[in-house]
Amino acid sequence: MYNYLDFEKLIADLDGQIFELKKLASADSVNMDVEIRRLEKRSQRALRAIYKKLTPWQKTQVARHVNRPHFFDYASRLFSDITPLSGDRKFADDEALQAGFARFYGESVAYLGLEKGHDTQSRLKYNFGSARPEGYRKAVRIMELAERFGLPIISLVDTAGAYPGISAEERGQAEAIACSTAKMLSLTIPVVSVIIGEGGSGGAVAIAAANRVYMLEHAIYSVISPEGAASILWRDAARAKDAAMNMRITAQNLYELKVIDGIIPEPLGGAHRNHEAVINATGDIIATAFKSMADTDGKSLRHERREKYLQIGRNL
């Protein structure tokens, strides 16, 4: 049983019936196989029909699903010999932005990742994935180390945006984000970024100014959250659905606009329904991207990365 979204009511009803029939069959030793298979087929057909035509707002809900795999889920499957590093050497450590070194498919890499947390306690610990200035300064420190040792970087993005609190502004949030973005653009090593859930504002771009940027099929990537855009445009956050419809925030929109380099398919019903499949697919895409850059020298990597971002929006 899943945490069903509001547009999945039909699927929830069918799966509920299946669950009850299985329970009844188990308790009374009654053969319900035929009816169960019929309902399972109906549920799969309904799921396929719904996910084939998701609206941008529905994709936003899927990207934020409570059971969607987060950074640590990806790291535990894709990385080995993980060595996390903490602190920005200026103020403190930021738990929302995870960083360090690991092995990916047997090769040494540096990693950056934004972690949201899965429950109340972990979400508070990781500040709901919203990094503070020290998180971005830690990211810069890791980038500098990766550059020094010639290690490629993998960044996994999942945040509604950088932390907008007064304390973060007092410690130079905007400057920290700008420096992180500039540092990534200046690197002479391969960088691959994947938007695994939400990619919100500068908080995402700061670790996603990569040579190759991919998005999961139902992820979103935008300059501001739909709620934030609605608050600005209509002074009503409740109109987030209208904002999402007009902002072109989906992976399909952004691939057409050449903001991203590819879309990673999700299992039927979203990444939250099959963690292993989507994480394995993501790992394969990252490995392929690194192979495509294996023979490219550092100066060319830096030049191509800068040109990639300079060209966005020019040919619309």
CSV table of C-alpha atoms in Angstrom, one decimal:
chain,number,residue,atom,x,y,z
A,1,MET,CA,0.0,0.0,0.0
A,2,TYR,CA,1.3,3.5,-0.9
A,3,ASN,CA,0.7,7.0,0.2
A,4,TYR,CA,-1.6,7.9,-2.7
A,5,LEU,CA,-1.8,11.3,-4.2
A,6,ASP,CA,-5.1,13.0,-4.6
A,7,PHE,CA,-5.3,12.3,-8.3
A,8,GLU,CA,-4.7,8.5,-7.6
A,9,LYS,CA,-8.1,7.9,-5.9
A,10,LEU,CA,-9.2,5.3,-8.4
A,11,ILE,CA,-5.9,3.4,-8.0
A,12,ALA,CA,-6.2,3.7,-4.2
A,13,ASP,CA,-9.7,2.2,-4.3
A,14,LEU,CA,-8.7,-0.7,-6.6
A,15,ASP,CA,-5.5,-1.5,-4.6
A,16,GLY,CA,-7.7,-1.4,-1.4
A,17,GLN,CA,-10.0,-4.0,-2.9
A,18,ILE,CA,-7.1,-6.1,-3.8
A,19,PHE,CA,-5.7,-5.9,-0.3
A,20,GLU,CA,-9.0,-6.9,1.2
A,21,LEU,CA,-9.4,-9.8,-1.1
A,22,LYS,CA,-5.9,-11.1,-0.3
A,23,LYS,CA,-6.6,-10.8,3.4
A,24,LEU,CA,-9.9,-12.6,3.0
A,25,ALA,CA,-8.4,-15.4,0.9
A,26,SER,CA,-5.6,-15.8,3.5
A,27,ALA,CA,-8.0,-15.9,6.4
A,28,ASP,CA,-10.7,-18.2,4.9
A,29,SER,CA,-8.6,-20.2,2.5
A,30,VAL,CA,-10.9,-19.0,-0.4
A,31,ASN,CA,-9.4,-18.9,-3.9
A,32,MET,CA,-9.7,-15.3,-5.1
A,33,ASP,CA,-6.9,-15.5,-7.7
A,34,VAL,CA,-9.1,-14.7,-10.7
A,35,GLU,CA,-10.7,-11.7,-9.1
A,36,ILE,CA,-7.4,-10.4,-7.7
A,37,ARG,CA,-5.7,-10.7,-11.1
A,38,ARG,CA,-8.6,-8.8,-12.8
A,39,LEU,CA,-8.4,-6.0,-10.3
A,40,GLU,CA,-4.6,-5.9,-10.6
A,41,LYS,CA,-4.9,-5.5,-14.3
A,42,ARG,CA,-7.5,-2.7,-13.9
A,43,SER,CA,-5.2,-1.0,-11.4
A,44,GLN,CA,-2.2,-1.1,-13.8
A,45,ARG,CA,-4.3,0.2,-16.7
A,46,ALA,CA,-5.5,3.0,-14.6
A,47,LEU,CA,-2.0,3.8,-13.3
A,48,ARG,CA,-0.7,3.8,-16.9
A,49,ALA,CA,-3.5,6.1,-18.1
A,50,ILE,CA,-3.1,8.6,-15.3
A,51,TYR,CA,0.7,8.8,-15.5
A,52,LYS,CA,0.7,9.1,-19.3
A,53,LYS,CA,-0.9,12.6,-19.0
A,54,LEU,CA,0.2,14.1,-15.8
A,55,THR,CA,-0.2,17.9,-15.5
A,56,PRO,CA,2.8,20.0,-14.3
A,57,TRP,CA,1.1,20.4,-10.9
A,58,GLN,CA,0.6,16.6,-10.6
A,59,LYS,CA,4.3,16.1,-11.5
A,60,THR,CA,5.1,18.6,-8.8
A,61,GLN,CA,3.2,16.4,-6.3
A,62,VAL,CA,5.0,13.3,-7.6
A,63,ALA,CA,8.4,15.0,-7.3
A,64,ARG,CA,7.5,15.8,-3.7
A,65,HIS,CA,6.1,12.4,-2.8
A,66,VAL,CA,7.0,11.4,0.8
A,67,ASN,CA,8.3,8.0,-0.3
A,68,ARG,CA,10.3,9.2,-3.3
A,69,PRO,CA,14.0,8.1,-3.0
A,70,HIS,CA,16.3,10.9,-1.7
A,71,PHE,CA,20.0,11.5,-1.8
A,72,PHE,CA,20.9,8.9,0.8
A,73,ASP,CA,18.9,6.2,-1.0
A,74,TYR,CA,20.9,6.9,-4.2
A,75,ALA,CA,24.2,7.1,-2.3
A,76,SER,CA,23.7,3.8,-0.5
A,77,ARG,CA,23.1,2.0,-3.8
A,78,LEU,CA,25.5,3.8,-6.2
A,79,PHE,CA,28.5,4.6,-4.0
A,80,SER,CA,30.9,2.5,-2.0
A,81,ASP,CA,33.8,3.5,0.2
A,82,ILE,CA,31.9,6.7,1.1
A,83,THR,CA,34.0,9.3,2.9
A,84,PRO,CA,31.7,12.3,3.9
A,85,LEU,CA,33.3,15.6,4.7
A,86,SER,CA,31.8,18.2,7.0
A,87,GLY,CA,32.1,21.9,7.5
A,88,ASP,CA,33.0,25.0,5.4
A,89,ARG,CA,36.0,25.9,7.5
A,90,LYS,CA,34.4,29.3,8.2
A,91,PHE,CA,31.3,28.9,10.3
A,92,ALA,CA,29.7,25.4,10.7
A,93,ASP,CA,28.5,22.3,8.9
A,94,ASP,CA,25.3,22.2,7.0
A,95,GLU,CA,23.5,18.8,7.1
A,96,ALA,CA,21.2,19.6,4.1
A,97,LEU,CA,24.1,19.6,1.7
A,98,GLN,CA,26.0,16.3,1.8
A,99,ALA,CA,29.4,16.2,0.3
A,100,GLY,CA,32.5,14.0,0.2
A,101,PHE,CA,34.3,11.3,-1.8
A,102,ALA,CA,33.3,7.8,-2.8
A,103,ARG,CA,33.7,5.1,-5.4
A,104,PHE,CA,31.1,5.0,-8.2
A,105,TYR,CA,31.2,1.9,-10.3
A,106,GLY,CA,34.7,1.3,-9.0
A,107,GLU,CA,36.0,4.7,-9.9
A,108,SER,CA,36.9,7.5,-7.4
A,109,VAL,CA,34.5,10.5,-7.5
A,110,ALA,CA,33.5,13.5,-5.4
A,111,TYR,CA,29.8,13.9,-4.7
A,112,LEU,CA,27.4,16.6,-3.7
A,113,GLY,CA,23.8,16.0,-2.7
A,114,LEU,CA,20.9,17.7,-1.2
A,115,GLU,CA,19.0,15.6,1.3
A,116,LYS,CA,15.4,16.3,2.4
A,117,GLY,CA,14.8,13.6,5.0
A,118,HIS,CA,12.1,11.0,5.2
A,119,ASP,CA,10.3,11.7,8.5
A,120,THR,CA,9.7,14.6,10.8
A,121,GLN,CA,13.0,14.1,12.8
A,122,SER,CA,15.2,13.7,9.7
A,123,ARG,CA,13.5,16.5,7.8
A,124,LEU,CA,14.3,18.9,10.7
A,125,LYS,CA,17.8,17.5,10.8
A,126,TYR,CA,18.4,18.2,7.1
A,127,ASN,CA,16.3,21.4,7.1
A,128,PHE,CA,13.9,19.9,4.5
A,129,GLY,CA,16.8,20.0,2.0
A,130,SER,CA,17.2,23.7,2.1
A,131,ALA,CA,20.9,24.5,2.5
A,132,ARG,CA,22.4,27.4,4.3
A,133,PRO,CA,25.5,29.4,3.2
A,134,GLU,CA,27.9,27.1,5.0
A,135,GLY,CA,26.5,24.2,2.8
A,136,TYR,CA,27.4,26.0,-0.4
A,137,ARG,CA,30.8,27.0,1.0
A,138,LYS,CA,31.3,23.3,1.9
A,139,ALA,CA,30.4,22.5,-1.7
A,140,VAL,CA,33.1,24.9,-3.0
A,141,ARG,CA,35.6,23.2,-0.7
A,142,ILE,CA,34.8,19.8,-2.1
A,143,MET,CA,34.9,21.1,-5.7
A,144,GLU,CA,38.4,22.6,-5.1
A,145,LEU,CA,39.6,19.3,-3.6
A,146,ALA,CA,38.1,17.3,-6.6
A,147,GLU,CA,39.8,19.7,-9.0
A,148,ARG,CA,43.1,19.3,-7.2
A,149,PHE,CA,43.0,15.5,-7.4
A,150,GLY,CA,41.3,15.2,-10.8
A,151,LEU,CA,38.2,13.5,-9.6
A,152,PRO,CA,34.9,13.8,-11.5
A,153,ILE,CA,31.9,15.2,-9.6
A,154,ILE,CA,28.4,13.8,-9.2
A,155,SER,CA,25.7,16.0,-7.8
A,156,LEU,CA,22.2,14.9,-6.9
A,157,VAL,CA,19.7,17.7,-6.5
A,158,ASP,CA,16.5,17.7,-4.5
A,159,THR,CA,15.5,21.0,-2.9
A,160,ALA,CA,12.7,23.5,-2.9
A,161,GLY,CA,15.4,26.1,-2.7
A,162,ALA,CA,18.2,27.5,-0.5
A,163,TYR,CA,17.2,28.4,3.1
A,164,PRO,CA,15.7,32.0,3.0
A,165,GLY,CA,15.9,32.7,6.7
A,166,ILE,CA,17.3,35.9,8.3
A,167,SER,CA,20.3,34.0,9.7
A,168,ALA,CA,21.2,32.7,6.3
A,169,GLU,CA,21.0,36.1,4.8
A,170,GLU,CA,23.2,37.5,7.5
A,171,ARG,CA,25.9,35.0,6.7
A,172,GLY,CA,25.8,35.8,3.0
A,173,GLN,CA,23.4,33.3,1.3
A,174,ALA,CA,23.4,35.0,-2.1
A,175,GLU,CA,27.2,35.3,-2.2
A,176,ALA,CA,27.6,31.7,-1.2
A,177,ILE,CA,25.3,30.5,-3.9
A,178,ALA,CA,27.0,32.7,-6.5
A,179,CYS,CA,30.4,31.5,-5.5
A,180,SER,CA,29.3,27.8,-5.7
A,181,THR,CA,27.8,28.3,-9.1
A,182,ALA,CA,30.9,30.2,-10.4
A,183,LYS,CA,33.3,27.6,-9.0
A,184,MET,CA,31.4,24.7,-10.7
A,185,LEU,CA,31.5,26.6,-14.0
A,186,SER,CA,35.3,27.1,-13.7
A,187,LEU,CA,36.1,23.4,-13.1
A,188,THR,CA,38.3,21.5,-15.5
A,189,ILE,CA,36.9,18.1,-14.4
A,190,PRO,CA,33.8,16.3,-15.6
A,191,VAL,CA,30.6,17.2,-13.7
A,192,VAL,CA,27.3,15.3,-14.0
A,193,SER,CA,24.2,16.5,-12.2
A,194,VAL,CA,20.8,14.8,-11.8
A,195,ILE,CA,17.6,16.5,-10.6
A,196,ILE,CA,16.0,13.6,-8.6
A,197,GLY,CA,13.1,15.5,-7.2
A,198,GLU,CA,12.8,19.2,-6.9
A,199,GLY,CA,15.3,21.6,-8.4
A,200,GLY,CA,14.4,24.9,-6.9
A,201,SER,CA,16.0,28.3,-7.7
A,202,GLY,CA,19.7,29.2,-7.1
A,203,GLY,CA,19.8,26.6,-4.3
A,204,ALA,CA,19.7,23.9,-7.0
A,205,VAL,CA,21.8,25.7,-9.7
A,206,ALA,CA,24.6,26.2,-7.3
A,207,ILE,CA,25.5,22.5,-7.5
A,208,ALA,CA,23.9,21.8,-10.9
A,209,ALA,CA,25.9,24.0,-13.3
A,210,ALA,CA,27.3,20.8,-14.8
A,211,ASN,CA,28.6,19.5,-18.1
A,212,ARG,CA,25.6,17.1,-18.2
A,213,VAL,CA,22.3,17.7,-16.5
A,214,TYR,CA,19.6,15.1,-16.3
A,215,MET,CA,16.2,15.0,-14.8
A,216,LEU,CA,14.0,12.1,-13.6
A,217,GLU,CA,10.8,11.9,-15.7
A,218,HIS,CA,8.6,13.4,-13.0
A,219,ALA,CA,11.1,15.8,-11.4
A,220,ILE,CA,10.7,19.6,-11.6
A,221,TYR,CA,13.3,22.3,-12.1
A,222,SER,CA,12.4,26.0,-11.8
A,223,VAL,CA,13.6,29.5,-10.8
A,224,ILE,CA,11.1,29.5,-8.0
A,225,SER,CA,8.6,27.1,-6.4
A,226,PRO,CA,5.0,27.2,-7.8
A,227,GLU,CA,3.8,28.5,-4.4
A,228,GLY,CA,6.4,31.3,-4.5
A,229,ALA,CA,5.5,32.3,-8.0
A,230,ALA,CA,1.8,32.3,-7.1
A,231,SER,CA,2.5,34.5,-4.1
A,232,ILE,CA,4.4,37.0,-6.3
A,233,LEU,CA,2.1,37.0,-9.3
A,234,TRP,CA,-1.3,36.8,-7.6
A,235,ARG,CA,-0.5,37.3,-4.0
A,236,ASP,CA,-2.1,34.0,-3.4
A,237,ALA,CA,0.0,30.8,-2.7
A,238,ALA,CA,-3.2,28.8,-3.2
A,239,ARG,CA,-2.8,29.4,-7.0
A,240,ALA,CA,0.3,27.3,-7.1
A,241,LYS,CA,-1.4,25.0,-9.5
A,242,ASP,CA,-1.9,27.8,-12.0
A,243,ALA,CA,1.7,28.9,-11.6
A,244,ALA,CA,3.0,25.3,-12.2
A,245,MET,CA,0.9,25.1,-15.4
A,246,ASN,CA,2.6,28.2,-16.8
A,247,MET,CA,6.2,28.0,-15.6
A,248,ARG,CA,7.4,25.1,-17.9
A,249,ILE,CA,9.0,23.3,-15.0
A,250,THR,CA,8.7,19.7,-16.1
A,251,ALA,CA,11.6,17.6,-17.5
A,252,GLN,CA,9.8,17.4,-20.8
A,253,ASN,CA,9.5,21.2,-21.0
A,254,LEU,CA,13.2,21.8,-20.0
A,255,TYR,CA,14.5,19.2,-22.5
A,256,GLU,CA,12.7,21.0,-25.3
A,257,LEU,CA,14.2,24.3,-24.1
A,258,LYS,CA,17.7,22.6,-24.0
A,259,VAL,CA,18.1,23.4,-20.3
A,260,ILE,CA,18.8,19.8,-19.6
A,261,ASP,CA,20.6,17.1,-21.6
A,262,GLY,CA,18.2,14.1,-21.0
A,263,ILE,CA,15.3,12.6,-19.2
A,264,ILE,CA,15.7,9.4,-17.0
A,265,PRO,CA,12.5,7.3,-17.2
A,266,GLU,CA,10.8,6.5,-13.9
A,267,PRO,CA,9.0,3.2,-13.2
A,268,LEU,CA,5.2,3.2,-13.8
A,269,GLY,CA,3.6,5.2,-11.1
A,270,GLY,CA,6.7,7.2,-10.2
A,271,ALA,CA,10.1,6.6,-8.6
A,272,HIS,CA,8.5,6.1,-5.2
A,273,ARG,CA,7.0,2.8,-6.4
A,274,ASN,CA,10.3,1.2,-7.3
A,275,HIS,CA,13.5,2.7,-5.8
A,276,GLU,CA,15.9,0.1,-7.1
A,277,ALA,CA,14.8,0.5,-10.7
A,278,VAL,CA,15.1,4.3,-10.8
A,279,ILE,CA,18.4,4.4,-8.9
A,280,ASN,CA,20.0,1.8,-11.2
A,281,ALA,CA,18.8,3.7,-14.3
A,282,THR,CA,20.2,6.9,-12.8
A,283,GLY,CA,23.6,5.2,-12.2
A,284,ASP,CA,23.7,3.9,-15.7
A,285,ILE,CA,23.0,7.4,-17.2
A,286,ILE,CA,25.7,9.0,-15.0
A,287,ALA,CA,28.3,6.3,-16.0
A,288,THR,CA,27.4,6.8,-19.7
A,289,ALA,CA,27.8,10.6,-19.3
A,290,PHE,CA,31.3,10.2,-17.8
A,291,LYS,CA,32.3,7.8,-20.6
A,292,SER,CA,31.3,10.4,-23.2
A,293,MET,CA,33.6,12.9,-21.6
A,294,ALA,CA,36.5,10.5,-20.9
A,295,ASP,CA,38.7,11.8,-23.8
A,296,THR,CA,37.9,15.5,-23.4
A,297,ASP,CA,40.6,17.7,-21.9
A,298,GLY,CA,40.0,19.9,-18.9
A,299,LYS,CA,40.0,23.2,-20.8
A,300,SER,CA,37.5,21.9,-23.3
A,301,LEU,CA,35.3,20.7,-20.5
A,302,ARG,CA,35.3,24.1,-18.9
A,303,HIS,CA,34.7,25.8,-22.2
A,304,GLU,CA,31.8,23.5,-23.2
A,305,ARG,CA,30.2,23.9,-19.8
A,306,ARG,CA,30.3,27.7,-20.0
A,307,GLU,CA,29.0,27.7,-23.5
A,308,LYS,CA,26.2,25.4,-22.6
A,309,TYR,CA,24.8,27.9,-20.1
A,310,LEU,CA,25.4,30.9,-22.3
A,311,GLN,CA,23.4,29.4,-25.1
A,312,ILE,CA,20.3,28.6,-23.0
A,313,GLY,CA,17.4,30.8,-24.2
A,314,ARG,CA,19.2,32.2,-27.3
A,315,ASN,CA,17.5,30.1,-29.9
A,316,LEU,CA,13.9,30.2,-28.7
